[in-house]
PDB file of C-alpha atoms and ligand atoms in Angstrom:
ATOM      1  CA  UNK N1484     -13.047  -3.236  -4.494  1.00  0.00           C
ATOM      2  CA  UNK N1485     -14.369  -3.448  -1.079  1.00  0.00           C
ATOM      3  CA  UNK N1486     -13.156  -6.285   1.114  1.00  0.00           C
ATOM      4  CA  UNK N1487     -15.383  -9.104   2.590  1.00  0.00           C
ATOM      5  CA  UNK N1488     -16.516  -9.230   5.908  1.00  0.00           C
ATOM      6  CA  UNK N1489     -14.160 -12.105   6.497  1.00  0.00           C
ATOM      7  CA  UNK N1490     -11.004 -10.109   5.196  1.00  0.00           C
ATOM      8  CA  UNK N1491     -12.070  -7.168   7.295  1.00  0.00           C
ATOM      9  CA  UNK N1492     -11.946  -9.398  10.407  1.00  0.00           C
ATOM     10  CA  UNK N1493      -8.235 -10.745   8.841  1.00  0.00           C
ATOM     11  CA  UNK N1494      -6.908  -7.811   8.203  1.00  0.00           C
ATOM     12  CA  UNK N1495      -7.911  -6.275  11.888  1.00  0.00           C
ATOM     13  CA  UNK N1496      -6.408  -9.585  13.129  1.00  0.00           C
ATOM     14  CA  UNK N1497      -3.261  -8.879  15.967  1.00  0.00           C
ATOM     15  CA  UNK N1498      -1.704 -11.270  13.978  1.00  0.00           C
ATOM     16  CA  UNK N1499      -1.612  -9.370  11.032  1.00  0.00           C
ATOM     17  CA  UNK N1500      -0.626  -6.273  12.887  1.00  0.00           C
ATOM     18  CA  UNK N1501       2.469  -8.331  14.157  1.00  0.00           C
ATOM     19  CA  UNK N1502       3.868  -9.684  10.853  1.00  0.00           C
ATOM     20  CA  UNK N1503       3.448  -6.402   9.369  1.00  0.00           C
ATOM     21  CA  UNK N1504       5.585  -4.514  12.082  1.00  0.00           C
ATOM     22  CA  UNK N1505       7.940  -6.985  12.932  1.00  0.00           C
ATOM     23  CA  UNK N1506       8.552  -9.124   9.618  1.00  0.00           C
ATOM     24  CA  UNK N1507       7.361  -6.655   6.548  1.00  0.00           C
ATOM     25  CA  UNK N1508       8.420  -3.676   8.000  1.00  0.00           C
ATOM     26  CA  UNK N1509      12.244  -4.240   8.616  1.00  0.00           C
ATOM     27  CA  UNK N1510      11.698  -5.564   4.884  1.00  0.00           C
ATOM     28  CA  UNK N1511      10.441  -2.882   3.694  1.00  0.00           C
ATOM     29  CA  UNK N1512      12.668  -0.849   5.073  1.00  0.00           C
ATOM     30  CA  UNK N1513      15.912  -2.436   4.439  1.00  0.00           C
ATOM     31  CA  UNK N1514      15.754  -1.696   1.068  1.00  0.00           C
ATOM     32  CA  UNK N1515      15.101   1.920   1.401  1.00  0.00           C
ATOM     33  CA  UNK N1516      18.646   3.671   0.417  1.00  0.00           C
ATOM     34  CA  UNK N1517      20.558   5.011   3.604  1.00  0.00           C
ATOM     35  CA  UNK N1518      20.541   7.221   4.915  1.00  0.00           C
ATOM     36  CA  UNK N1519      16.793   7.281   4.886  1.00  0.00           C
ATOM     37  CA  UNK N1520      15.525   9.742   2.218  1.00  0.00           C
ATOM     38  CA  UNK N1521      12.870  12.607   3.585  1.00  0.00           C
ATOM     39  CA  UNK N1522       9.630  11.522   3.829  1.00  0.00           C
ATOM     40  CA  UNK N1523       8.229  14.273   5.333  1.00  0.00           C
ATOM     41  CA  UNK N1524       5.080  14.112   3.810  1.00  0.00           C
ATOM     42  CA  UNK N1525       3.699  10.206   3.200  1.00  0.00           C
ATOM     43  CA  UNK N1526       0.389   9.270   1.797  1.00  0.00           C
ATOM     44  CA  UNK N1527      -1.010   5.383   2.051  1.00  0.00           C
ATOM     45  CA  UNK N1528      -3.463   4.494  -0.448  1.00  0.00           C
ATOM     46  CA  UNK N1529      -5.397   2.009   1.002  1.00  0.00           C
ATOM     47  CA  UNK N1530      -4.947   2.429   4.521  1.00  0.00           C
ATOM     48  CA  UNK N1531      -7.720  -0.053   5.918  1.00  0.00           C
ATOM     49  CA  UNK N1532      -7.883  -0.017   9.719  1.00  0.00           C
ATOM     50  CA  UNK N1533      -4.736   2.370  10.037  1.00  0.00           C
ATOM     51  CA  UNK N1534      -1.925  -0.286  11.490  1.00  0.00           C
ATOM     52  CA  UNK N1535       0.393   1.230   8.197  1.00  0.00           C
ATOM     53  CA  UNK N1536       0.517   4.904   9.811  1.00  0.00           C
ATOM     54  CA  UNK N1537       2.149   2.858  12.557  1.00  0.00           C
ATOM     55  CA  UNK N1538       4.997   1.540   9.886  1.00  0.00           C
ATOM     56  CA  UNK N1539       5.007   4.467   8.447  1.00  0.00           C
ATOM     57  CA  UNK N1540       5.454   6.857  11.285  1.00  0.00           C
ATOM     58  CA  UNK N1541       7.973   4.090  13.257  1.00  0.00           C
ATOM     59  CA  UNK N1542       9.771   2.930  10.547  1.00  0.00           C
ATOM     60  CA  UNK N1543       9.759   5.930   7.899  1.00  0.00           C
ATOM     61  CA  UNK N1544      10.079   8.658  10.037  1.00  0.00           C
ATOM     62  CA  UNK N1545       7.374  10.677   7.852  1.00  0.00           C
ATOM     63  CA  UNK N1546       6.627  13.967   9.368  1.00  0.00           C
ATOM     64  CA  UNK N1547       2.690  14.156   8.040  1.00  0.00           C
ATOM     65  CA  UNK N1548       0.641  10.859   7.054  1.00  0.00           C
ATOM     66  CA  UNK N1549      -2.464  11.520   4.793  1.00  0.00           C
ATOM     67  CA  UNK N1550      -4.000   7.820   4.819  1.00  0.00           C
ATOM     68  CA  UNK N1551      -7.272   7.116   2.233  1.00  0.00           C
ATOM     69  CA  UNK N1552      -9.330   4.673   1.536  1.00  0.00           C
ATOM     70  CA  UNK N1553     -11.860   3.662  -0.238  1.00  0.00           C
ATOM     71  CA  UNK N1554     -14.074   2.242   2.215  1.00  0.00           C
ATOM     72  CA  UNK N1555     -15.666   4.782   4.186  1.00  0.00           C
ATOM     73  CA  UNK N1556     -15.915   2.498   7.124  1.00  0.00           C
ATOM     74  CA  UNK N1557     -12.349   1.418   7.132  1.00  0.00           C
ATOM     75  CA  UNK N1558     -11.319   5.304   7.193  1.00  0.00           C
ATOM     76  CA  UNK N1559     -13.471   5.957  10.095  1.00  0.00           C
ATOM     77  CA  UNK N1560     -12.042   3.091  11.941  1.00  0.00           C
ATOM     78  CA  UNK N1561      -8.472   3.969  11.312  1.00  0.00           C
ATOM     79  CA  UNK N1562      -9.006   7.566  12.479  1.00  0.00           C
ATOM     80  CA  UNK N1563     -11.030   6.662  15.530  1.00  0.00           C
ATOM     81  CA  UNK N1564      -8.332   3.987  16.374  1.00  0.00           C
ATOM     82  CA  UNK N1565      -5.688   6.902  16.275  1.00  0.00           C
ATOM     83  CA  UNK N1566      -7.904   8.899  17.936  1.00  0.00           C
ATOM     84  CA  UNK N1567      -7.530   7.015  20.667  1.00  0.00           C
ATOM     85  CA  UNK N1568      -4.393   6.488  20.978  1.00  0.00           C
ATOM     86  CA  UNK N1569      -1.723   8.885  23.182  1.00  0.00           C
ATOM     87  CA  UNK N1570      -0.041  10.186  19.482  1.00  0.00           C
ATOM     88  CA  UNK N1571      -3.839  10.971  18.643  1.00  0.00           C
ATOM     89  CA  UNK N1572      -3.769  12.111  15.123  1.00  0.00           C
ATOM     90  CA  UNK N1573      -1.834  15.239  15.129  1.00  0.00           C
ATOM     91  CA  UNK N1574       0.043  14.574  11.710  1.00  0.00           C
ATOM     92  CA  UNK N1575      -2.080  12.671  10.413  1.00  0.00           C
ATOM     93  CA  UNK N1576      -5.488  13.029   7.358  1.00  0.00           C
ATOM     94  CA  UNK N1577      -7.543  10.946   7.096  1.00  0.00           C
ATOM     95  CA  UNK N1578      -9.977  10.794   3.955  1.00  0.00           C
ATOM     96  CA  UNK N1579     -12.136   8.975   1.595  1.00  0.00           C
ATOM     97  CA  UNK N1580     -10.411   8.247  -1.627  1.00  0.00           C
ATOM     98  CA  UNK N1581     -10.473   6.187  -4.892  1.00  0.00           C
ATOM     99  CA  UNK N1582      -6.657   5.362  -5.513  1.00  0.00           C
ATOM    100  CA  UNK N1583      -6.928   5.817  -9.172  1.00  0.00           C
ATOM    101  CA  UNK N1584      -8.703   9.452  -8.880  1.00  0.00           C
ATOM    102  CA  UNK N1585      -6.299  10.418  -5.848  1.00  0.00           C
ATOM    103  CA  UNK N1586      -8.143  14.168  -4.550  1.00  0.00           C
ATOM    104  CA  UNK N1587      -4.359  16.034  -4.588  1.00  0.00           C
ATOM    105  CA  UNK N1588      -2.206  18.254  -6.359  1.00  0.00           C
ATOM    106  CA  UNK N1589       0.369  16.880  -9.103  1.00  0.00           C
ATOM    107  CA  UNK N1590       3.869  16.461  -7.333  1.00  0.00           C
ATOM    108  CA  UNK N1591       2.476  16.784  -3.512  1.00  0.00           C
ATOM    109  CA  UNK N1592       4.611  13.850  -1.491  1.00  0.00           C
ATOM    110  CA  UNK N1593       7.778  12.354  -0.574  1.00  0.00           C
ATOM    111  CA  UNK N1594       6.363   9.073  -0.747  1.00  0.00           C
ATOM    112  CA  UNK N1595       3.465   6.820  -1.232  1.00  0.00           C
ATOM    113  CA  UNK N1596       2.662   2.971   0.290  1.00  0.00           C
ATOM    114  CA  UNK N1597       0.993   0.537  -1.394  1.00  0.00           C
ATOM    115  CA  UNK N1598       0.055  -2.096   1.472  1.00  0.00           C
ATOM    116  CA  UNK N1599      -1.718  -4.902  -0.362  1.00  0.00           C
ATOM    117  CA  UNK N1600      -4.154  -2.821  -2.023  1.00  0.00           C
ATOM    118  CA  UNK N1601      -3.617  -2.904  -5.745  1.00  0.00           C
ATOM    119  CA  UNK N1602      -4.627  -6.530  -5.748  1.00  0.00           C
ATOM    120  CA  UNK N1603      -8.300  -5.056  -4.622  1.00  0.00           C
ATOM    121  CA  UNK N1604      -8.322  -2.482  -7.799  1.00  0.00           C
ATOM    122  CA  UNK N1605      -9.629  -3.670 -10.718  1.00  0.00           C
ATOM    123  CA  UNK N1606      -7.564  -0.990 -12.602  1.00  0.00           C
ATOM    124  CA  UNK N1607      -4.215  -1.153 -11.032  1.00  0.00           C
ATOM    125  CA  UNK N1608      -2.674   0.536 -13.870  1.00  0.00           C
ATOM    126  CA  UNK N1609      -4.818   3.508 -13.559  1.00  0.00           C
ATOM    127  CA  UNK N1610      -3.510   3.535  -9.564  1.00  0.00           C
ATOM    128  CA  UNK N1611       0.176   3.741 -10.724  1.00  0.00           C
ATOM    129  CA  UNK N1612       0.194   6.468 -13.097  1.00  0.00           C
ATOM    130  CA  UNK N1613      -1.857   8.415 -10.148  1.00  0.00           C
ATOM    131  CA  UNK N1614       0.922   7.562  -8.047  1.00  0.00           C
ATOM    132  CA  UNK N1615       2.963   8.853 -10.665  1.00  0.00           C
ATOM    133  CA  UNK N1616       1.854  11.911 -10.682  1.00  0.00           C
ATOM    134  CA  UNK N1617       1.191  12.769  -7.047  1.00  0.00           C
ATOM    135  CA  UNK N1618       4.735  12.481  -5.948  1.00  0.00           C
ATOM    136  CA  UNK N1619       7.930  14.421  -6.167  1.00  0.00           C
ATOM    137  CA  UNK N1620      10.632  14.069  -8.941  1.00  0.00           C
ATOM    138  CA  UNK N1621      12.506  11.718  -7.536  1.00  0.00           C
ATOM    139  CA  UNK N1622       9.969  10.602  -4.442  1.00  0.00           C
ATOM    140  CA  UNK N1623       9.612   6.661  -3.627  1.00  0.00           C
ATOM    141  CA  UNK N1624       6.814   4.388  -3.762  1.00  0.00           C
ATOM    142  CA  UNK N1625       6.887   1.567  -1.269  1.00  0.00           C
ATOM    143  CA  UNK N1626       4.869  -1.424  -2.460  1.00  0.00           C
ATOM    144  CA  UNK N1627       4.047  -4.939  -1.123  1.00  0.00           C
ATOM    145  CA  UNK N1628       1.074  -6.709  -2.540  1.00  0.00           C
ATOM    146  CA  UNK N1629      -0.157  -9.764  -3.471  1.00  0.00           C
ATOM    147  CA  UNK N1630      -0.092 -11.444  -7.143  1.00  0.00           C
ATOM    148  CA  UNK N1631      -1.900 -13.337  -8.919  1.00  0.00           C
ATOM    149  CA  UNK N1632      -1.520 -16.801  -8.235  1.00  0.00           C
ATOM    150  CA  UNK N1633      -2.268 -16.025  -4.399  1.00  0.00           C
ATOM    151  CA  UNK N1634      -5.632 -14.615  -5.446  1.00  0.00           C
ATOM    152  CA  UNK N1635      -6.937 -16.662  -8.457  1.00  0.00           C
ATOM    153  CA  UNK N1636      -7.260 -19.968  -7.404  1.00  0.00           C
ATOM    154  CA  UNK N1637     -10.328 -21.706  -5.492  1.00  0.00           C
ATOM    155  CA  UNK N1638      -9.371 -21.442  -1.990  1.00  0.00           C
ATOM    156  CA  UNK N1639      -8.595 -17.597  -2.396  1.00  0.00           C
ATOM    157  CA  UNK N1640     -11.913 -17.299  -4.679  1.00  0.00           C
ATOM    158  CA  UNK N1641     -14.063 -19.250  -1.778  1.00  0.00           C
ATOM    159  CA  UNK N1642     -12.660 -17.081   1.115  1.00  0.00           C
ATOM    160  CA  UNK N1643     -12.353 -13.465  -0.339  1.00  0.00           C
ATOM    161  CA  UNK N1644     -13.405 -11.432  -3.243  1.00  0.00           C
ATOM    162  CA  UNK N1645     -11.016 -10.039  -5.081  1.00  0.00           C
ATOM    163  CA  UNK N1646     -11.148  -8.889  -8.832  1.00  0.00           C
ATOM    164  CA  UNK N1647     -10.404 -12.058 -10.904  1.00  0.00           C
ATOM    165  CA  UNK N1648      -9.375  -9.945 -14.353  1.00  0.00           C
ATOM    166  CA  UNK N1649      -6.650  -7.973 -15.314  1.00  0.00           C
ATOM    167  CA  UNK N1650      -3.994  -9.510 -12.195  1.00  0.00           C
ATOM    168  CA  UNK N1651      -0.503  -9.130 -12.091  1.00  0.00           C
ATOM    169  CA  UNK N1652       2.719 -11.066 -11.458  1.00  0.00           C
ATOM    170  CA  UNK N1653       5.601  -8.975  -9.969  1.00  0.00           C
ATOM    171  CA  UNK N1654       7.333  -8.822 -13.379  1.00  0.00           C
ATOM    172  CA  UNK N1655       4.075  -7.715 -14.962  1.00  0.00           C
ATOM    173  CA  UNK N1656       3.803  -5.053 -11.809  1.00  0.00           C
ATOM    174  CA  UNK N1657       7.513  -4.166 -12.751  1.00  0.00           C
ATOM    175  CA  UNK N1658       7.055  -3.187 -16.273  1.00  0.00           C
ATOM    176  CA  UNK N1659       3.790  -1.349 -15.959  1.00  0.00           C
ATOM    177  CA  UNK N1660       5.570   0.525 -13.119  1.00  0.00           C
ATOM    178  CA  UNK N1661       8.355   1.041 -15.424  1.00  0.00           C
ATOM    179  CA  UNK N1662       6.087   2.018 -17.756  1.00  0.00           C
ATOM    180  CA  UNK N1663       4.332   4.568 -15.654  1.00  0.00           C
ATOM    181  CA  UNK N1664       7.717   6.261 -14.961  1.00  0.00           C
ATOM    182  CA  UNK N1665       9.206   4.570 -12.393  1.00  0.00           C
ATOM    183  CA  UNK N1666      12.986   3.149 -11.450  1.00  0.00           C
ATOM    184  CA  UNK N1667      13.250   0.217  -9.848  1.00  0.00           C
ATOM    185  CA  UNK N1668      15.056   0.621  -6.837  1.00  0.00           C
ATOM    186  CA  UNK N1669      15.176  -2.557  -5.167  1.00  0.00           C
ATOM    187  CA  UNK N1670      12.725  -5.415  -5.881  1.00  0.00           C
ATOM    188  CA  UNK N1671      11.673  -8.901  -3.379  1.00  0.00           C
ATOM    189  CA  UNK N1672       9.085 -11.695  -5.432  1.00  0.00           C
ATOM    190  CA  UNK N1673       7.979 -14.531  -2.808  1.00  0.00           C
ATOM    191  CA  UNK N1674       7.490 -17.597  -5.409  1.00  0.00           C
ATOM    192  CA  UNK N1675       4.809 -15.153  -7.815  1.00  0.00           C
ATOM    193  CA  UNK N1676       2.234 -14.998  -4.369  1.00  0.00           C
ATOM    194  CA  UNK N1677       3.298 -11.663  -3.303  1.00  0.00           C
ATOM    195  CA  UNK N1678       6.385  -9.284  -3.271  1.00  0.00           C
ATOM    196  CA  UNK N1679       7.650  -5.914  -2.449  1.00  0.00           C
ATOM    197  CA  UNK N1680       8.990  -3.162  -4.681  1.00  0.00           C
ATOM    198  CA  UNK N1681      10.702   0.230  -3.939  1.00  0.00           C
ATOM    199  CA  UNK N1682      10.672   2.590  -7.057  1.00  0.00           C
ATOM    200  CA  UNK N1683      12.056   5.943  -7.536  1.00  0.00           C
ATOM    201  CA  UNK N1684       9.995   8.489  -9.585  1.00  0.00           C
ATOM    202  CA  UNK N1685      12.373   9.440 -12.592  1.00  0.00           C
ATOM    203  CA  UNK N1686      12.539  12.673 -13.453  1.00  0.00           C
ATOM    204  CA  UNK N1687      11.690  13.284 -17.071  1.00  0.00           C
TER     205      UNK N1687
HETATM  206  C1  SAM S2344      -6.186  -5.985   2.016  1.00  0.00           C
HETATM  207  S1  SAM S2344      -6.705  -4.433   2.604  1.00  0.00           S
HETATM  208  C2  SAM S2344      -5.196  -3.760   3.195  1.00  0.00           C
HETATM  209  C3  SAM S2344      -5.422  -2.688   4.204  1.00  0.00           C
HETATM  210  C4  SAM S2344      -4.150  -2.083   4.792  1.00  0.00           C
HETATM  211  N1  SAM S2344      -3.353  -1.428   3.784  1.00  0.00           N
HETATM  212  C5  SAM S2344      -3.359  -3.142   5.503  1.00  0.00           C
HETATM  213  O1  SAM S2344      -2.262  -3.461   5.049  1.00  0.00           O
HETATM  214  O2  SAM S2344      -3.821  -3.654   6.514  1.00  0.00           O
HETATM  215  C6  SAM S2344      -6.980  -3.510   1.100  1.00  0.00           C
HETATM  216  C7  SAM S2344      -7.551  -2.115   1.349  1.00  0.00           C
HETATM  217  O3  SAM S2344      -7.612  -1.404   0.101  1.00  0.00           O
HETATM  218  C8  SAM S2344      -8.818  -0.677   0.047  1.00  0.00           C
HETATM  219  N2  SAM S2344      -9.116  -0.397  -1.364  1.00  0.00           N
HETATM  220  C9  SAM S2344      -9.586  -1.246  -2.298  1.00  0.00           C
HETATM  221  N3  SAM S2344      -9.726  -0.634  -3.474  1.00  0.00           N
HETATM  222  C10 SAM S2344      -9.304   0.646  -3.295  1.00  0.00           C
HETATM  223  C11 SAM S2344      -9.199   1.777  -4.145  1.00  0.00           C
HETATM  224  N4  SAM S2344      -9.547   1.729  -5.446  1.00  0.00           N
HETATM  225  N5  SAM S2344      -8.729   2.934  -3.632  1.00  0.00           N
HETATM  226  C12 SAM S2344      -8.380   3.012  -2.318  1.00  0.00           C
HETATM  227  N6  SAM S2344      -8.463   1.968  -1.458  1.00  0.00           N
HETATM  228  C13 SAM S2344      -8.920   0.792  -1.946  1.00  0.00           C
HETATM  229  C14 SAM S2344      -9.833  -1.581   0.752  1.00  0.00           C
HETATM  230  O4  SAM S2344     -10.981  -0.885   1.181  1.00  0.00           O
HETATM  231  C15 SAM S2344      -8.983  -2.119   1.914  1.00  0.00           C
HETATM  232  O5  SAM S2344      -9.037  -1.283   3.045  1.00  0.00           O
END
């Protein structure tokens, strides 16, 4: 699902951009397993305006950084943004994408992000096993997204839209990821509003 006008101004917001490279990122990262696993090639489902290719290539250290979403406006933005930028987008693919009909190749990355997307898919399920299958034996999945007491309550319901059906707490995210074909790595669940997850695809 689409975001609102008013989340698309919220998400562009600097102060978004700041918590997510100076609080969620050292998160995120502290609970990858050291030293840092290859993730030469990285793929972000969801990538909105593009400030995750920043975590990503910073914090990561992935060599090549295909980014989808499945807004075509938020794409465009994200490339143009890197466009202008003095990296530019050398490394980087940008394209149009439904996260539960990802357009790649069984077993093609190192790792896949999840930045608060899943709560925005009204078939989150459907996401994970594509995550599944697009990454390596053994490959990570970084996740941080929002659950659903954050999103089902009248505030949240007045200010955004977001599908009200079929959410998820983060044990509920843990077993379906389980499920799916996942280890759980290392897990962090803020009070049931939002948490983080690294899982290891298990080779079967
Ligand atoms: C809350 S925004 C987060 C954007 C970005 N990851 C960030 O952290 O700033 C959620 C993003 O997920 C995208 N999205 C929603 N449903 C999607 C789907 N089924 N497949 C791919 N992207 C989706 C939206 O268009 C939006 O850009």
């Amino acid at each position: 699902m689409k975001l609102n006008p008013f989340e698309k101004k919220l998400v562009q917001h600097p102060l978004r951009f700041w918590l997510q490279n100076h609080v969620e990122a050292p998160l995120l990262t502290s609970m990858m397993p050291k030293p840092m696993p290859s993730c030469e090639r990285a793929l972000e489902i969801g990538c909105g305006f593009g400030n995750g290719i920043q975590l990503i290539r910073e914090h990561f250290g992935a060599g090549h950084i295909t980014a989808v979403d499945i807004d075509a406006e938020m794409v465009a933005a994200a490339q143009s943004r890197w466009q202008a930028r003095p990296q530019g987008v050398k490394g980087l693919s940008f394209s149009v994408a439904d996260a539960t009909l990802l357009p790649f190749a069984n077993s093609e990355f190192d790792i896949v992000f999840d930045f608060a997307v899943f709560h925005h898919i009204p078939d989150w399920q459907a996401a994970i096993k594509e995550v599944v299958r697009v990454l390596k034996p053994n490959g990570y999945f970084v996740v941080e997204d929002l659950y659903r007491a954050a999103i089902c309550n009248p505030l949240s319901r007045r200010l955004f839209e977001h599908p009200q059906q079929n959410r998820f707490n983060h044990s509920e995210l843990l077993t379906v990821m389980r499920q799916a074909g996942f280890e759980i790595v290392r897990d962090r669940n803020a009070f049931n509003l939002a948490g983080m997850v690294l899982a290891q695809k298990v080779l079967r």
